[in-house]
Amino acid sequence: MKDINEFLIKRDNNNYEVVIGLEVHAQVTSNSKLFSSSSTKFGAEPNTQVSLVDAAFPGMLPVINEFCVKQAIKTGIGLKAQINKKSVFDRKNYFYADLPQGYQISQYKHPIVGEGKVILDMPNGQKEIGIERLHLEQDAGKSIHDIDPNNTLVDLNRSGVALMEIVSKPDLRSPDEVNVYIKKLRSIMRYLGTCDGNMQEGSLRADVNVSVRKKGEKTFGTRCEIKNVNSIKFMQMAIIHEANRQVDLIEEGKSIDQETRLFDIKKNETRSMRSKEDAHDYRYFPDPDLLPLEVTDKFIDDIRSEIPELPDEKKKRFIEKFKLTPYEATILVSDIETSKYFEEVIKNADVKLSTNWITGELFAVLNEKNLEISQSPISATNLSRLINLIKDGTISGKIAKIVFEEMIVGDQDPQKIIEAKGLKQESDPKALEELIEKVIQNNADKVAEYKSGKDKLFGFFVGQAMKESKGKGNPQLINKILKKKLNG
Ligand code: ADP
Ligand code: MG
């Protein structure tokens, strides 16, 4: 995405800087909703997972789901954030067809999680992005406009599902940083098991706040907020278009109105939804049906004790313990399943070789077949077997690639493939010596040239010997014997 990063450079000789802050809506991983026991399972028939609370029948009372509270606190700890022992649920009042209550229950002045941070691994080093807050709120239902030409249909399955709104500080400076930020946030939440981060299913979406300013300026420009963007690529596209639109306005001497906009994917542009002048007055007030949420130190400490090793710490350990490069470690920890696979392989196999084979051959196959590592056609056990066969000289790296290709079909034991196909490396010095002797005899002229100083020919002899061994000769041994014979 090189052109994306250079978009402001192309414009106006790189005079402008874009400033971005994200409000990420992350669906809490939980079997039931924030204030009711209805299921949250994705993909059910419309309106089959709706309790009387979710449909806002009169007299129904919300009951807080303790598990969702734990999940929010867990996420807060993962973001190295302040956990607030007291938080308050407010009513955010507005009318919409898919909001039967007429208000959304959300935390406004007193969120459950305060300031924290996320570390980004950028190509030119690490960058810290501040987290302003994380609060719990309900999701609304879904209005469907494209099934019936004359009516809008409403599906309330999502109504009342718990969301964590994670608000960043305006610390992001490029579409690339937004990409890394979302991925890091998702990675942390997947490690914690608090949000599956599945963007296709809407489990992770964001309101994107964008402003621009001349480089070197101290104060921020006026921001526009692009609502509800549900893929990283669309976020990046929306930022580029919005930033360019704002730069154009400034260059024309016009001012920027603070407004809420939407990103039109088809037209590839942002459009105004509402301006600040008619911004909603949500008339927030504490929900009288819910007591302030108070948690004890013990409640928080118990959650803290369940926190697994997170990506940053895992990366540090991988670098220190396994001597990986920061680049390799970043790749291997970015996804919890990948890190588990890696640790499984190196239980019984060489670390360096394992790293190369996982990030090289295995990732290439997964990419090509569009598979997650949890669906890997080659199990960690069989990959470690293959690596050991290379390490102990049974097969060469070259033959290993052939074996690897075979293993993809049915996750076969490499040892069996090697036996069945007779791919075992020839490491018997006697056998190799015989075959090298033959090569030397057949190429007397080349031997003479070599001896008269044409050193480059050495590679030719190695190649011939390899060919004679049908690719199975141990390359180190061949080298050694050839040197002895030719130079001796
Ligand atoms: P609101 O409810 O008005 O959207 P929030 O505090 O929930 O306010 O979110 C504001 C978001 O906008 C934060 O992510 C913040 O980092 C970001 N933001 C604030 N000022 C700017 C700015 N000048 N440019 C870009 N983003 C900004
Ligand atoms: Mg907002």
XYZ file of C-alpha atoms and ligand atoms in Angstrom:
516
model
C 0.000 0.000 0.000
C 2.828 2.331 -0.810
C 0.686 4.910 -2.584
C -1.522 5.149 0.500
C 1.403 6.234 2.634
C 2.605 8.689 0.122
C -0.735 10.277 -0.502
C 0.034 13.422 1.391
C 3.533 13.601 0.012
C 2.171 13.668 -3.499
C -0.100 16.504 -2.457
C 1.311 19.904 -1.729
C 4.916 18.863 -1.336
C 4.208 17.063 1.873
C 3.090 20.210 3.637
C 0.246 18.596 5.502
C -0.033 16.071 8.239
C -3.100 13.947 8.919
C -4.274 13.399 12.508
C -6.483 10.421 13.288
C -8.318 9.181 16.375
C -10.395 6.005 16.380
C -13.470 4.974 18.303
C -13.395 1.207 17.887
C -16.527 -0.792 18.620
C -15.514 -4.277 19.625
C -18.153 -6.897 20.262
C -17.559 -8.628 23.581
C -17.075 -12.380 23.255
C -19.926 -13.659 25.417
C -22.689 -16.216 24.933
C -25.352 -13.815 26.155
C -26.126 -10.114 25.863
C -25.103 -7.257 28.158
C -28.423 -7.010 30.030
C -30.328 -10.137 28.988
C -29.756 -13.848 28.624
C -30.476 -13.981 24.866
C -27.906 -15.659 22.663
C -25.391 -13.582 20.706
C -24.626 -16.287 18.139
C -23.901 -14.856 14.680
C -25.978 -15.789 11.650
C -29.257 -16.882 13.303
C -32.629 -16.301 11.627
C -33.699 -12.658 12.117
C -35.456 -11.854 15.395
C -34.927 -15.296 16.931
C -32.521 -14.126 19.641
C -34.580 -11.355 21.172
C -35.774 -11.362 24.766
C -38.432 -9.049 26.127
C -35.620 -6.867 27.482
C -33.964 -6.598 24.059
C -37.303 -5.738 22.456
C -37.907 -3.153 25.213
C -41.275 -4.413 26.370
C -42.723 -2.153 29.039
C -41.704 -3.007 32.556
C -38.730 -5.167 31.558
C -35.614 -4.552 33.604
C -31.994 -4.918 32.532
C -29.736 -7.212 34.589
C -25.994 -6.731 34.141
C -24.065 -9.689 32.733
C -21.075 -10.164 35.044
C -19.106 -12.005 32.384
C -19.243 -8.976 30.032
C -17.956 -6.766 32.855
C -15.057 -9.170 33.363
C -14.303 -9.147 29.663
C -14.165 -5.329 29.609
C -11.839 -5.252 32.614
C -9.673 -7.948 31.062
C -9.372 -5.888 27.901
C -8.531 -2.829 29.983
C -5.711 -4.712 31.684
C -4.468 -5.833 28.255
C -4.375 -2.161 27.221
C -2.293 -1.380 30.342
C -5.125 0.882 31.380
C -6.556 2.312 34.549
C -9.491 0.170 35.767
C -12.221 2.216 37.413
C -13.758 0.511 40.420
C -16.891 2.580 39.979
C -18.543 3.210 36.634
C -22.012 4.373 35.647
C -24.443 3.302 32.923
C -26.249 6.207 31.279
C -29.095 6.445 28.849
C -28.144 7.964 25.511
C -31.485 9.035 24.113
C -32.320 9.023 20.426
C -35.012 7.668 18.173
C -34.323 5.053 15.571
C -36.369 2.177 14.181
C -33.784 -0.391 15.251
C -33.586 0.993 18.794
C -36.829 -0.092 20.479
C -35.883 1.346 23.893
C -35.547 4.825 22.456
C -32.180 5.015 24.177
C -28.915 3.128 24.220
C -27.438 2.136 27.562
C -23.836 3.329 27.511
C -21.202 4.681 29.850
C -20.604 8.372 29.397
C -18.946 10.339 32.171
C -17.750 7.337 34.156
C -16.382 4.567 31.920
C -15.189 1.250 33.346
C -11.678 1.689 31.894
C -9.608 4.871 31.745
C -6.309 5.779 30.086
C -4.069 3.112 28.609
C -1.772 2.475 25.657
C -1.065 0.298 22.647
C 2.442 -0.185 21.224
C 2.765 -0.266 17.437
C 5.674 -1.964 15.684
C 6.311 0.303 12.715
C 9.093 -0.262 10.164
C 11.073 2.638 11.658
C 10.592 1.607 15.286
C 7.945 1.456 17.973
C 5.243 4.011 18.499
C 2.891 4.360 21.446
C -0.767 5.201 20.847
C -2.691 6.512 23.830
C -6.035 5.038 24.823
C -8.451 7.617 26.165
C -11.007 5.204 27.612
C -12.940 1.982 27.151
C -16.609 1.851 27.998
C -19.334 -0.762 27.852
C -22.495 -0.204 25.845
C -25.296 -2.035 24.085
C -25.411 -2.548 20.361
C -28.558 -1.515 18.477
C -30.603 -3.713 16.134
C -30.060 -3.762 12.417
C -32.114 -1.964 9.784
C -32.169 -3.772 6.468
C -32.885 -1.580 3.478
C -32.115 -3.866 0.577
C -34.495 -6.835 0.854
C -37.883 -5.195 0.387
C -38.094 -2.314 -2.133
C -40.865 -0.581 -0.205
C -39.993 -1.228 3.422
C -37.126 -1.204 5.810
C -36.905 -4.422 7.793
C -35.617 -4.609 11.346
C -33.616 -7.474 12.889
C -33.232 -7.201 16.645
C -30.835 -10.135 17.119
C -27.987 -7.705 17.678
C -30.030 -5.471 19.957
C -28.466 -5.494 23.416
C -25.250 -7.294 22.467
C -22.333 -6.000 24.572
C -19.828 -3.715 22.879
C -16.626 -2.219 24.175
C -16.020 1.209 22.733
C -12.278 1.780 22.751
C -11.417 5.436 22.166
C -7.883 6.304 21.097
C -6.161 9.631 21.603
C -5.560 11.566 18.382
C -2.107 9.971 18.110
C -2.338 8.208 14.750
C -0.636 9.920 11.818
C -1.112 7.758 8.725
C -3.361 5.106 7.178
C -0.501 2.677 7.743
C -0.471 3.348 11.479
C -4.235 2.804 11.529
C -3.707 -0.580 9.880
C -1.113 -1.625 12.460
C -3.171 -0.183 15.341
C -6.337 -2.111 14.455
C -4.361 -5.311 13.967
C -2.572 -4.875 17.286
C -5.797 -4.137 19.132
C -7.390 -7.188 17.541
C -4.370 -9.322 18.379
C -4.490 -8.291 22.062
C -8.226 -8.999 22.300
C -7.814 -12.385 20.618
C -5.049 -13.308 23.034
C -7.404 -12.336 25.858
C -10.448 -14.005 24.284
C -12.498 -10.841 24.789
C -13.391 -10.089 21.149
C -13.007 -12.346 18.116
C -12.185 -9.336 15.942
C -14.102 -10.760 13.026
C -14.655 -7.746 10.800
C -16.789 -9.587 8.216
C -19.290 -10.353 10.957
C -19.170 -6.806 12.294
C -17.443 -7.743 15.561
C -14.962 -4.929 15.041
C -15.803 -1.601 13.427
C -14.724 1.956 13.958
C -15.694 5.597 13.794
C -12.739 7.331 12.212
C -11.939 10.908 13.258
C -9.785 12.790 10.768
C -8.253 16.245 10.703
C -5.322 17.779 8.852
C -2.858 20.500 9.727
C 0.216 22.094 8.245
C 3.340 20.281 9.367
C 4.918 21.793 12.433
C 1.671 23.341 13.626
C 1.003 22.885 17.342
C -2.795 22.848 17.449
C -5.073 20.303 15.804
C -7.340 21.124 12.909
C -11.109 20.657 13.005
C -12.010 16.991 12.809
C -14.667 15.131 10.880
C -15.944 11.808 12.102
C -16.579 9.054 9.582
C -19.109 6.660 11.031
C -19.094 2.903 11.263
C -16.345 1.724 8.931
C -16.027 -2.053 8.974
C -12.771 -2.953 7.259
C -9.198 -1.749 7.558
C -9.012 -1.088 3.850
C -12.137 1.070 3.940
C -10.743 2.952 6.936
C -7.596 3.712 4.972
C -9.511 4.739 1.880
C -11.857 6.921 3.933
C -8.910 8.640 5.639
C -7.204 9.401 2.336
C -10.303 10.862 0.799
C -11.280 12.796 3.873
C -7.770 14.199 4.361
C -7.565 15.255 0.738
C -10.998 16.855 0.901
C -9.933 18.864 3.935
C -6.626 19.916 2.356
C -8.505 21.107 -0.732
C -10.852 23.191 1.415
C -7.957 24.781 3.298
C -6.066 25.496 0.091
C -9.179 27.202 -1.254
C -9.216 29.373 1.847
C -12.351 27.731 3.197
C -12.900 26.363 6.683
C -13.757 22.838 7.784
C -17.040 22.179 9.532
C -16.971 19.666 12.329
C -19.422 17.085 11.135
C -20.314 13.451 10.988
C -19.758 11.900 7.572
C -20.234 8.518 6.017
C -17.917 6.702 3.655
C -19.519 5.606 0.400
C -17.574 2.532 -0.675
C -19.002 2.470 -4.195
C -18.291 6.118 -4.934
C -15.091 6.114 -2.891
C -15.927 9.388 -1.144
C -17.106 10.690 2.216
C -20.417 12.538 2.466
C -21.932 14.680 5.169
C -24.526 12.980 7.417
C -25.088 15.714 9.933
C -23.251 18.834 10.985
C -22.322 19.821 14.484
C -25.051 22.478 14.511
C -27.745 19.834 14.518
C -25.618 17.348 16.452
C -27.810 15.269 18.655
C -28.457 16.285 22.171
C -28.546 12.824 23.602
C -29.782 14.017 27.021
C -27.536 11.600 28.829
C -28.580 10.693 32.356
C -27.779 7.759 34.648
C -30.065 4.827 33.900
C -32.448 4.625 36.880
C -32.867 0.864 36.281
C -29.197 0.197 36.949
C -27.100 0.870 40.006
C -23.625 2.311 39.512
C -21.302 -0.578 38.731
C -18.877 -1.138 41.581
C -16.155 -3.763 41.575
C -13.744 -4.719 44.345
C -9.955 -4.919 44.214
C -10.262 -8.675 44.590
C -12.578 -8.878 41.579
C -9.966 -7.022 39.497
C -7.019 -8.987 40.926
C -8.731 -12.287 40.137
C -9.110 -11.179 36.530
C -5.518 -9.967 36.465
C -4.347 -13.407 37.540
C -6.055 -14.912 34.465
C -4.294 -12.639 31.967
C -2.181 -14.739 29.584
C 1.166 -13.661 28.189
C 0.295 -10.894 25.704
C 1.939 -10.172 22.330
C 4.441 -7.555 23.585
C 5.670 -9.763 26.409
C 5.718 -12.845 24.207
C 7.762 -10.972 21.631
C 10.270 -9.959 24.287
C 10.558 -13.552 25.481
C 10.956 -14.897 21.929
C 13.788 -12.460 21.279
C 15.577 -13.146 24.549
C 15.053 -16.871 24.845
C 15.092 -18.007 21.230
C 17.344 -15.267 19.809
C 14.807 -14.328 17.168
C 15.144 -10.999 15.396
C 12.514 -8.389 16.381
C 11.069 -8.774 12.897
C 10.699 -12.551 13.196
C 9.280 -12.243 16.711
C 6.722 -9.650 15.626
C 5.478 -11.950 12.870
C 5.303 -15.005 15.110
C 3.420 -13.324 17.970
C 1.012 -11.227 15.896
C -1.563 -13.994 15.983
C -1.956 -16.164 19.076
C -2.494 -19.331 17.020
C 0.746 -18.742 15.104
C 2.674 -18.319 18.338
C 1.186 -21.556 19.692
C 2.093 -23.405 16.516
C 5.643 -22.063 16.655
C 6.096 -23.073 20.287
C 4.728 -26.509 19.513
C 7.192 -27.019 16.637
C 10.256 -25.851 18.564
C 9.471 -28.165 21.475
C 11.265 -30.831 19.428
C 13.061 -28.970 16.663
C 15.766 -26.427 15.933
C 14.533 -22.851 16.491
C 16.257 -21.169 13.564
C 15.111 -23.758 11.037
C 11.603 -23.766 12.512
C 11.361 -19.984 12.235
C 12.459 -20.072 8.609
C 10.137 -22.898 7.650
C 7.097 -21.412 9.374
C 7.534 -17.846 8.111
C 8.670 -19.052 4.686
C 7.208 -22.264 3.272
C 4.268 -22.672 5.645
C 3.049 -19.072 5.437
C 3.305 -19.248 1.643
C 1.028 -22.289 1.581
C -1.452 -20.739 4.019
C -1.505 -17.558 1.956
C -1.984 -19.385 -1.276
C -4.824 -21.498 0.121
C -6.214 -18.601 2.161
C -6.095 -20.584 5.404
C -5.626 -19.624 9.038
C -2.766 -21.355 10.811
C -5.312 -23.288 12.883
C -6.350 -24.885 9.578
C -2.777 -25.625 8.568
C -2.561 -28.681 6.287
C 0.664 -29.621 8.078
C 0.542 -30.228 11.810
C 3.188 -28.820 14.149
C 4.295 -32.381 14.938
C 4.961 -33.295 11.333
C 6.702 -30.004 10.585
C 9.037 -30.552 13.526
C 9.747 -34.071 12.209
C 10.671 -32.634 8.818
C 12.961 -30.083 10.422
C 14.718 -32.772 12.415
C 15.293 -34.798 9.253
C 17.025 -31.773 7.725
C 18.973 -31.090 10.881
C 20.335 -34.638 11.212
C 21.306 -34.775 7.550
C 18.760 -37.407 6.476
C 17.584 -35.048 3.734
C 18.909 -31.816 2.273
C 17.005 -28.523 2.365
C 16.243 -28.953 -1.307
C 14.739 -32.423 -0.891
C 12.868 -31.141 2.167
C 10.944 -28.780 -0.089
C 9.820 -31.713 -2.209
C 8.812 -33.656 0.907
C 6.996 -30.591 2.238
C 4.885 -30.370 -0.913
C 3.906 -34.027 -0.441
C 3.089 -33.501 3.241
C 0.462 -30.878 2.379
C -1.795 -33.634 1.116
C -3.147 -35.392 4.176
C -0.592 -34.112 6.706
C 1.701 -37.086 6.117
C 4.660 -38.119 8.230
C 7.765 -36.930 6.319
C 9.694 -40.069 7.279
C 7.161 -42.218 5.417
C 7.331 -40.027 2.307
C 11.124 -40.208 2.298
C 11.074 -43.990 2.577
C 8.323 -44.483 0.013
C 10.025 -42.221 -2.522
C 13.607 -43.164 -1.738
C 14.534 -39.556 -1.032
C 16.995 -40.258 1.727
C 20.151 -38.196 1.468
C 23.306 -40.061 0.462
C 25.753 -39.430 3.305
C 27.926 -42.493 2.927
C 31.426 -41.097 2.129
C 32.369 -44.219 0.196
C 29.387 -44.006 -2.135
C 29.939 -40.300 -2.640
C 33.630 -40.763 -3.301
C 32.878 -43.300 -6.034
C 30.460 -41.021 -7.715
C 32.789 -38.041 -7.510
C 35.581 -40.114 -8.990
C 33.321 -40.786 -11.936
C 32.616 -37.076 -12.395
C 36.337 -36.318 -12.354
C 37.128 -38.991 -14.902
C 34.374 -37.869 -17.244
C 35.570 -34.276 -17.138
C 39.316 -34.500 -17.443
C 39.512 -31.310 -19.524
C 37.626 -29.293 -16.881
C 39.851 -30.743 -14.150
C 42.898 -29.487 -16.034
C 41.348 -26.019 -16.387
C 40.520 -25.982 -12.695
C 44.020 -26.956 -11.720
C 45.463 -24.219 -13.907
C 43.613 -21.673 -11.797
C 39.994 -21.504 -12.957
C 38.585 -21.672 -9.421
C 35.086 -20.877 -10.553
C 34.759 -24.358 -11.984
C 34.383 -25.791 -8.490
C 30.646 -25.075 -8.626
C 30.434 -27.030 -11.853
C 31.849 -30.144 -10.168
C 29.454 -29.798 -7.231
C 26.585 -29.548 -9.690
C 27.737 -32.619 -11.631
C 28.156 -34.644 -8.447
C 24.697 -33.613 -7.233
C 23.264 -34.624 -10.594
C 25.057 -37.957 -10.473
C 23.542 -38.554 -6.999
C 20.082 -37.691 -8.377
C 19.910 -34.722 -6.033
C 20.338 -36.883 -2.963
C 24.020 -36.373 -2.197
C 24.835 -34.623 1.056
C 26.067 -31.222 -0.205
C 28.503 -30.632 2.669
C 30.143 -34.001 2.148
C 30.302 -33.569 -1.614
C 32.038 -30.244 -1.107
C 34.500 -31.727 1.299
C 35.402 -34.728 -0.861
C 35.652 -32.653 -4.033
C 38.032 -30.216 -2.367
C 40.204 -33.029 -1.189
C 40.305 -34.694 -4.613
C 40.763 -31.591 -6.743
C 43.155 -29.667 -4.559
C 45.046 -32.572 -3.101
P -17.308 12.189 20.286
O -18.270 11.433 21.119
O -17.606 13.609 20.106
O -17.027 11.505 19.007
P -15.107 11.027 21.667
O -14.290 11.589 22.783
O -15.918 9.820 21.885
O -15.962 12.222 21.120
O -14.130 10.680 20.470
C -13.334 11.617 19.926
C -12.348 10.920 19.022
O -11.839 11.875 18.118
C -11.157 10.355 19.759
O -10.756 9.153 19.180
C -10.087 11.410 19.550
O -8.791 10.885 19.548
C -10.419 11.940 18.192
N -10.028 13.329 17.960
C -10.199 14.372 18.787
N -9.729 15.488 18.223
C -9.264 15.159 16.998
C -8.678 15.894 15.916
N -8.487 17.207 15.960
N -8.335 15.197 14.814
C -8.540 13.885 14.737
N -9.082 13.151 15.704
C -9.461 13.771 16.829
Mg -17.670 9.853 18.343
